[in-house]
Short mmCIF file of C-alpha atoms in Angstrom, two decimals:
data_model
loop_
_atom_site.label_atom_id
_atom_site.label_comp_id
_atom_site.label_asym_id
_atom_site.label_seq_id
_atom_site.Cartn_x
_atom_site.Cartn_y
_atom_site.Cartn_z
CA UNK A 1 -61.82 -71.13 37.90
CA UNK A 2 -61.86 -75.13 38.28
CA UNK A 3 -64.34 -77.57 37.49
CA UNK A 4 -65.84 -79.78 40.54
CA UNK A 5 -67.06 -83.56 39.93
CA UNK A 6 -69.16 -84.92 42.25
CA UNK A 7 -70.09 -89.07 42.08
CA UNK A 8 -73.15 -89.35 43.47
CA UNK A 9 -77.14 -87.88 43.43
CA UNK A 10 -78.37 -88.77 46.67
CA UNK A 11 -78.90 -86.86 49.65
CA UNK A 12 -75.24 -86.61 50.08
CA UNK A 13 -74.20 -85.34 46.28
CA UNK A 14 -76.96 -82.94 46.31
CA UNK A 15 -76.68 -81.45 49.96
CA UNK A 16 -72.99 -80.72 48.53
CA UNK A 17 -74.48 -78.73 45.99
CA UNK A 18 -77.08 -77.28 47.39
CA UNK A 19 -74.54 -75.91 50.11
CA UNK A 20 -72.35 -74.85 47.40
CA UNK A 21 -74.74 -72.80 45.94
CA UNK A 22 -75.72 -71.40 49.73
CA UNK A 23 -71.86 -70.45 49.92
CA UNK A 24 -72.09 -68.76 46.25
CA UNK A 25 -68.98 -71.13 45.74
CA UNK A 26 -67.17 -69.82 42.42
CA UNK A 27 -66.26 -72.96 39.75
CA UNK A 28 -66.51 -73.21 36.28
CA UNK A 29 -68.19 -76.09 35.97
CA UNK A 30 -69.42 -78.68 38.44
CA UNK A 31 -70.20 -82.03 36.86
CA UNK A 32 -72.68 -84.37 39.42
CA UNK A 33 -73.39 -87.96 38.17
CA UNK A 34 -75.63 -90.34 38.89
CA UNK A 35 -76.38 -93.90 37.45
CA UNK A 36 -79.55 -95.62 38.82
CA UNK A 37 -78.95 -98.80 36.57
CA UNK A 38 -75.27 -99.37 38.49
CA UNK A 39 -75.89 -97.55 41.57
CA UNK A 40 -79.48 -96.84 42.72
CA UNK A 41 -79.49 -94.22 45.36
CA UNK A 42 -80.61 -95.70 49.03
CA UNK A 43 -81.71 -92.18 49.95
CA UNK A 44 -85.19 -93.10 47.69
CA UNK A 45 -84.86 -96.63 49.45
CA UNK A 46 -85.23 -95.35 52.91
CA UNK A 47 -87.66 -94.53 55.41
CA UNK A 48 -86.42 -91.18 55.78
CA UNK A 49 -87.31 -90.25 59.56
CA UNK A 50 -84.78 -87.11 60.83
CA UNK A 51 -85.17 -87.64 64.82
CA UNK A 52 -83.15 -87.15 67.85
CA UNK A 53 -84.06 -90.83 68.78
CA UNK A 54 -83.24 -89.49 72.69
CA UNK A 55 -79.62 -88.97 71.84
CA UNK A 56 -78.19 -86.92 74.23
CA UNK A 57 -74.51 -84.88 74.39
CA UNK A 58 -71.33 -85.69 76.68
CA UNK A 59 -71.41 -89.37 75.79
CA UNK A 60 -70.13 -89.88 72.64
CA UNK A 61 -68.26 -87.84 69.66
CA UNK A 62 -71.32 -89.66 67.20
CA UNK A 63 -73.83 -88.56 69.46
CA UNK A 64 -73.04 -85.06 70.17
CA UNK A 65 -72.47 -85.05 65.85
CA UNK A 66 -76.14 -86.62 65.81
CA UNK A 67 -77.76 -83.66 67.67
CA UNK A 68 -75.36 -81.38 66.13
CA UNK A 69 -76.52 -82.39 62.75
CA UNK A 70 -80.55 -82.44 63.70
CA UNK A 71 -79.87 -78.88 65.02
CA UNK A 72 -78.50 -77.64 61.91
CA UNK A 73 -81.28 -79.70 59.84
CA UNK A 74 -84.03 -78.38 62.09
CA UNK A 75 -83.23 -75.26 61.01
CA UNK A 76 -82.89 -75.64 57.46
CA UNK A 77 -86.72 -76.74 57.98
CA UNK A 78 -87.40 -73.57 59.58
CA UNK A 79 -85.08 -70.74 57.54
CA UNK A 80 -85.65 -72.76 54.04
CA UNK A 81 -89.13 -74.48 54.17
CA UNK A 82 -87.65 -77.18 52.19
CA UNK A 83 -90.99 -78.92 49.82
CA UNK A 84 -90.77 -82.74 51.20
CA UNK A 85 -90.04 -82.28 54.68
CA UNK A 86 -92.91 -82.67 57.19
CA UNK A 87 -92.80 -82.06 61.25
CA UNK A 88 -94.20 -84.90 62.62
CA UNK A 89 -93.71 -87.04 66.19
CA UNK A 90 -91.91 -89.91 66.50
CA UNK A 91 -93.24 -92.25 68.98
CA UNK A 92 -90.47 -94.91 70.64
CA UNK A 93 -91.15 -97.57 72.66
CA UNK A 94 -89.88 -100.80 74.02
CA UNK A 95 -91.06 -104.38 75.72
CA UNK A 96 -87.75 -105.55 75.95
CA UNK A 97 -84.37 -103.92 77.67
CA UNK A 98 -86.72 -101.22 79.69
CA UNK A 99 -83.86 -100.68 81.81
CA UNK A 100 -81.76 -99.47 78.99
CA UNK A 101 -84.49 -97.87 77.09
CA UNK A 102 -85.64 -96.01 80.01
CA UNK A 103 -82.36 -94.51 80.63
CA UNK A 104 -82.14 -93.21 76.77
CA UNK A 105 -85.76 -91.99 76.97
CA UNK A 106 -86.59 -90.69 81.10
CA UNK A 107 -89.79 -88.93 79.51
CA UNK A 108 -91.31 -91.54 78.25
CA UNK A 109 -94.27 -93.13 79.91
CA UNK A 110 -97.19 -96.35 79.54
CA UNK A 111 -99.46 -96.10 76.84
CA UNK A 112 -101.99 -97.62 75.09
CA UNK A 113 -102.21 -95.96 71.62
CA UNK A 114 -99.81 -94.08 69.93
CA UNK A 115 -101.16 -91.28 67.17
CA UNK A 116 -104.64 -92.91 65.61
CA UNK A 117 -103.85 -96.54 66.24
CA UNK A 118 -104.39 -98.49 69.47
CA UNK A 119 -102.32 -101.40 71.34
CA UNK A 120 -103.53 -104.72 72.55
CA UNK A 121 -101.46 -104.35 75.45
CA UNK A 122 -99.59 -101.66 77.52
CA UNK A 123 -96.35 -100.05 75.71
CA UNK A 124 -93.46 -97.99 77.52
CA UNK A 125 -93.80 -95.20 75.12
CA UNK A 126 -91.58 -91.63 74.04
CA UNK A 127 -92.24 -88.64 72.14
CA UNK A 128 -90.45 -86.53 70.20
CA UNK A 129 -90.40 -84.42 67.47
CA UNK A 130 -88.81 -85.42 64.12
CA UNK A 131 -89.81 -84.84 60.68
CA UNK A 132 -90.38 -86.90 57.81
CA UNK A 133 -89.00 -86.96 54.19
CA UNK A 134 -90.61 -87.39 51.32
CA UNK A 135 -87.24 -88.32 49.58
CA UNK A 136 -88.29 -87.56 45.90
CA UNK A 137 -89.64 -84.08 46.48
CA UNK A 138 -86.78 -82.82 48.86
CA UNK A 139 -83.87 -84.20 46.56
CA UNK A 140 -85.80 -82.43 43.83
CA UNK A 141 -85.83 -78.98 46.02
CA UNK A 142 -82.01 -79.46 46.70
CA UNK A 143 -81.39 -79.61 42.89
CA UNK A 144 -83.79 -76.99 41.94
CA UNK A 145 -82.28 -74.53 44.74
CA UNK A 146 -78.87 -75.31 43.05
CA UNK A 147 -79.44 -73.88 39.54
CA UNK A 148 -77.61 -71.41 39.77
CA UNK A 149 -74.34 -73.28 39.80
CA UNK A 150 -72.76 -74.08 36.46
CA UNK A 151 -74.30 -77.76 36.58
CA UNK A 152 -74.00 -80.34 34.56
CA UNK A 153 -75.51 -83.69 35.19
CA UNK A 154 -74.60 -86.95 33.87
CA UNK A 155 -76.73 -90.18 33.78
CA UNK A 156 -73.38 -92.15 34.09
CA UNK A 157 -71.28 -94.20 36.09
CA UNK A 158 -67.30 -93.50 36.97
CA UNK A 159 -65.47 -96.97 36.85
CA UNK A 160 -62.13 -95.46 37.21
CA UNK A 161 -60.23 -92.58 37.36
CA UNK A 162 -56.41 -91.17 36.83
CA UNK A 163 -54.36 -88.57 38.58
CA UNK A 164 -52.43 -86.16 36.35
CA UNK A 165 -49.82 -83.49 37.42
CA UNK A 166 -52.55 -80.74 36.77
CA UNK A 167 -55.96 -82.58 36.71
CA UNK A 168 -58.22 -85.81 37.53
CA UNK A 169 -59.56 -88.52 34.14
CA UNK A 170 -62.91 -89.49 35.17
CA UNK A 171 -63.49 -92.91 32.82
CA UNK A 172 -67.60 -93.68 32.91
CA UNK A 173 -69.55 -96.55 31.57
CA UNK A 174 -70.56 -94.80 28.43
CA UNK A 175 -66.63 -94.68 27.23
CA UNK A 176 -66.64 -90.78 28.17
CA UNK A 177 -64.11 -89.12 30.05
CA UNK A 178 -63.97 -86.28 31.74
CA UNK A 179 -61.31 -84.14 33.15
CA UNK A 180 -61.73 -82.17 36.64
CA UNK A 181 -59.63 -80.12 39.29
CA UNK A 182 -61.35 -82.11 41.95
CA UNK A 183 -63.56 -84.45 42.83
CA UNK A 184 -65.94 -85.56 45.81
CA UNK A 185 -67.21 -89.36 46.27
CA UNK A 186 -70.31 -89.49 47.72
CA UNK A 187 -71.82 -92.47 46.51
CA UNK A 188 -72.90 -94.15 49.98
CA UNK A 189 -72.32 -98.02 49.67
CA UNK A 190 -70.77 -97.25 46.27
CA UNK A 191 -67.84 -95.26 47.55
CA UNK A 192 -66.19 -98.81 47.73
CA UNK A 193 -65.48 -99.29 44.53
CA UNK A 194 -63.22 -96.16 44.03
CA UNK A 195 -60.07 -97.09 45.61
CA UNK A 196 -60.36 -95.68 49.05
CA UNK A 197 -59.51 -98.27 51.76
CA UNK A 198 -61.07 -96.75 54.84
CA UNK A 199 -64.67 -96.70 53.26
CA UNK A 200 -67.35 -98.26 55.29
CA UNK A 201 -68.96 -101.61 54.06
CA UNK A 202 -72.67 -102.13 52.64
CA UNK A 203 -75.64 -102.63 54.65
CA UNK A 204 -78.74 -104.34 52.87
CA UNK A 205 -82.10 -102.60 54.46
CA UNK A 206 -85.94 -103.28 53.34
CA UNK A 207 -89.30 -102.35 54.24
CA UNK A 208 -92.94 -102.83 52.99
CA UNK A 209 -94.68 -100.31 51.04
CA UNK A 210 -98.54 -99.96 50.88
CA UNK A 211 -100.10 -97.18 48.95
CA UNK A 212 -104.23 -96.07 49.39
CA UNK A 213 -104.07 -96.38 52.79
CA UNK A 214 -105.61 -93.90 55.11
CA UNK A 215 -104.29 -93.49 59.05
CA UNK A 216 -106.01 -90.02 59.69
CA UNK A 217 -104.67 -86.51 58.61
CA UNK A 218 -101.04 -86.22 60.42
CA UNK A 219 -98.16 -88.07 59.29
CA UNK A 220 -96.07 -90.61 61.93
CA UNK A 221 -93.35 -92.84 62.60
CA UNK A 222 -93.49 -95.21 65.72
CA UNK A 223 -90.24 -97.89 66.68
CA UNK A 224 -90.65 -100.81 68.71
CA UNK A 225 -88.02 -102.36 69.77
CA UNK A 226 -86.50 -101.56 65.99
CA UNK A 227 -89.55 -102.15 64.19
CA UNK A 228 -91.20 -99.31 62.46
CA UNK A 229 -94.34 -98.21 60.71
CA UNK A 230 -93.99 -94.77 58.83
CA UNK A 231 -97.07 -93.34 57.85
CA UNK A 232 -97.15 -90.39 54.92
CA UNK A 233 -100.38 -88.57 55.56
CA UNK A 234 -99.86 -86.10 52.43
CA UNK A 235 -99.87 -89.21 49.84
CA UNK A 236 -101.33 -92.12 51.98
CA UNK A 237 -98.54 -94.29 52.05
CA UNK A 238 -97.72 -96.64 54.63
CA UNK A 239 -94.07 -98.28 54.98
CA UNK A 240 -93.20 -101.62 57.16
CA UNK A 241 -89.80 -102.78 58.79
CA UNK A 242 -87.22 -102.57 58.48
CA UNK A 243 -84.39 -105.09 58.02
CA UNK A 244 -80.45 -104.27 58.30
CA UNK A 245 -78.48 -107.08 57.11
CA UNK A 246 -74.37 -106.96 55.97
CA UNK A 247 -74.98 -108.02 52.54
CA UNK A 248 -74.36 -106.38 48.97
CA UNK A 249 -77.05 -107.13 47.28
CA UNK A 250 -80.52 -105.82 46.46
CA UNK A 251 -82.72 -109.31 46.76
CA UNK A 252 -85.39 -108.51 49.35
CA UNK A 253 -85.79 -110.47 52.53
CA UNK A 254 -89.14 -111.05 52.45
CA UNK A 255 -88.79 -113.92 55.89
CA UNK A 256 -87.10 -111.37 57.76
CA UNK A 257 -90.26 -108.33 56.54
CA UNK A 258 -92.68 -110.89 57.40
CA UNK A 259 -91.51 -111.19 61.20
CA UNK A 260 -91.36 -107.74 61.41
CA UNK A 261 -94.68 -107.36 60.08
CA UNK A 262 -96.05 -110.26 62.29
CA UNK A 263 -94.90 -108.67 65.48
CA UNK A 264 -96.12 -105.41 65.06
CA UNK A 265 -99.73 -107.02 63.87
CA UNK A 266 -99.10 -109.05 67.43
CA UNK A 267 -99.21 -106.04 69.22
CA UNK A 268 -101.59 -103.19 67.47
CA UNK A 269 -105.08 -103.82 68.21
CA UNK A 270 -106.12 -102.17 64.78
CA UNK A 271 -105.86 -103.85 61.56
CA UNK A 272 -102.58 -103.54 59.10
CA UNK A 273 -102.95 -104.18 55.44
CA UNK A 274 -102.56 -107.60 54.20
CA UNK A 275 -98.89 -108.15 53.94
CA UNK A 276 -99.29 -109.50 50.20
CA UNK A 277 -100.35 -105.98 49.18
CA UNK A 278 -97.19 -104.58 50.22
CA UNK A 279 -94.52 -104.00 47.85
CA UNK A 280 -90.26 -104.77 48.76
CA UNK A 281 -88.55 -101.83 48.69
CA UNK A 282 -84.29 -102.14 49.36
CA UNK A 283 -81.27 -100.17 49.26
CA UNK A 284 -77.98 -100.39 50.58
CA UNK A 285 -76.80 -98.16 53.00
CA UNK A 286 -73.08 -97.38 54.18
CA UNK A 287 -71.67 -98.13 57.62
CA UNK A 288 -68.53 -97.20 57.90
CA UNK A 289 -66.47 -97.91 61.21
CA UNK A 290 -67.55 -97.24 64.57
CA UNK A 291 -71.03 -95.56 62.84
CA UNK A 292 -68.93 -92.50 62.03
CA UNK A 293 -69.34 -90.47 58.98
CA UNK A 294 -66.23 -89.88 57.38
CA UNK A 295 -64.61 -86.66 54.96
CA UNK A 296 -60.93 -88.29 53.94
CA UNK A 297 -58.88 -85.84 51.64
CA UNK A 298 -55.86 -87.06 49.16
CA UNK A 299 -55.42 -84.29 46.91
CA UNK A 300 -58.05 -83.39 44.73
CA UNK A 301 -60.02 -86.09 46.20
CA UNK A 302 -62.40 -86.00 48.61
CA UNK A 303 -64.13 -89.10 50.06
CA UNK A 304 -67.57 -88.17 51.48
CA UNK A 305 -69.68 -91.20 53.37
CA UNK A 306 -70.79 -93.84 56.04
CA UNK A 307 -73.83 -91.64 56.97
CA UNK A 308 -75.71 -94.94 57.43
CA UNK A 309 -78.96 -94.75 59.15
CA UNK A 310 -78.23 -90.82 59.72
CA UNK A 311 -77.91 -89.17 55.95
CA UNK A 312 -81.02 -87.15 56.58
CA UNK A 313 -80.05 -86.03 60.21
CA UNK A 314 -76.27 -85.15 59.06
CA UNK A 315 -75.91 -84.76 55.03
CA UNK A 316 -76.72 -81.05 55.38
CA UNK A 317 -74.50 -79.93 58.15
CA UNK A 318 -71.33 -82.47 57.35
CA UNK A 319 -71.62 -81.18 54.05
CA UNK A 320 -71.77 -77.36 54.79
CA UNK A 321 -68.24 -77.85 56.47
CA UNK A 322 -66.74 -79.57 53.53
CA UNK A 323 -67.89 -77.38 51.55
CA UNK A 324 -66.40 -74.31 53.51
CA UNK A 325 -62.95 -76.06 53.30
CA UNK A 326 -63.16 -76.10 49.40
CA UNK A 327 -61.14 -73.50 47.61
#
């Protein structure tokens, strides 16, 4: 019997445990920590939208993992009825590049609306279906489905850790230590800071949130030109953006939001909120190279990350397989 650690809460840390518990995975103890005063997870600072976003397979390794990964995902939906995840469509459309955009999306066609809201102009305009995550309620599922592991969970951050002969010295902010057979990073942007030198770099994103506001009875997402409005029918929030910058901070953009927000008032003939009523919401995501997740193994530690803008399409399935490699 060996005791697991695993560095991060997010959708990554608990889609590890949740798939350990699937797998009836036998350890001792598995420790999971999470610190949102030094590391605030980006998977509540996201939009959240699982899609296909007209990937299709024989052009790339990322893109056949993409559909791959919102295979497996889709049926997770279907097998588990996960609380937080709701079908929905997600409308796509473009006024600039049509060429390109037509060739990702041949289905598409000209609208003039999209779900309840109308445009002031015509819009080349795709379908398909997706689903949307209310982050706090599915994380909360994932954990809950996980009980019966031996879990412990630690409000705490690892600064540091040493390699025995026999075990792994995890050193955390509090002045604990812990000792543990192995360990899996998964602390998106944060994976930097724990010694691995092919991690992926930080990505600063933001959006708007509005709350009270009513769109109709079905939830939504709709892209233009990488723009979007996400709309959560079940608690009447709407969010704005969003904005991908390489920065490591969390200081909102609020220039950058309010161009977003401008064009997308530019082109819907209905009324957004006023932009003032919005609040900032940021997080910072991982990008690692080429947009490829990455699993790296030394030892008794695993590095688990760079899911960027696809941790809800690919946290489940990438972390099934790590999961089956475990002892």
């Amino acid at each position: 019997m060996t005791t697991l650690a695993i560095i991060g809460g997010g959708i990554a840390g608990r889609s590890l445990i949740y798939a350990l518990a699937k797998k009836k995975k036998a350890y001792s103890k598995i420790l999971v920590f999470e610190s949102e005063d030094f590391a605030p997870k980006c998977s509540t600072r996201s939009t959240a939208i699982a899609a296909g976003r007209g990937v299709s397979t024989g052009h790339s390794d990322l893109g056949d993992l993409l559909i791959k990964g919102f295979e497996f995902f889709s049926k997770h939906v279907h097998d588990e009825k996960p609380i937080g995840i709701f079908p929905i469509t997600q409308y796509t459309g473009a006024t600039t590049k049509l060429d390109q955009f037509k060739l990702r999306y041949e289905k598409g066609s000209v609208s003039h609306h999209f779900g309840p809201l109308t445009f002031n102009q015509e819009i080349y305009l795709a379908e398909e279906s997706a689903f949307l995550i209310d982050t706090n309620l599915y994380l909360a599922w994932l954990k809950e489905k996980s009980q019966a592991l031996p879990l412990e969970w630690r409000e705490e951050f690892v600064i540091n850790y040493e390699l025995g002969d026999e075990s792994v010295t995890l050193f955390t902010n509090l002045h604990q230590s812990y000792q543990c057979d192995q360990i899996i990073f998964c602390g998106g942007a944060y994976n930097r800071f724990w010694g691995h030198p092919k991690t992926g770099r930080p990505i600063h994103g933001s959006y708007l949130e509005f709350h009270q506001i009513y769109f109709g009875t079905n939830s939504f997402s709709f892209t233009l030109d990488g723009d979007n409005i996400v709309y959560h029918a079940h608690s009447n929030k709407l969010l704005i953006g969003s904005t991908t910058e390489d920065l490591i901070h969390h200081l909102p953009n609020r220039p950058s939001l309010q161009e977003i927000y401008s064009r997308l008032q530019t082109v819907l003939s209905d009324k957004l909120p006023e932009f003032e009523t919005g609040t900032i919401i940021t997080g910072l995501r991982e990008k690692a190279s080429k947009r490829s997740p990455y699993h790296h193994v030394e030892g008794p530690i695993h590095w688990f990350g760079g899911l960027y803008k696809n941790a809800f399409n690919l946290s489940l399935h990438l972390a099934t397989g790590i999961v089956d490699k475990l002892p």
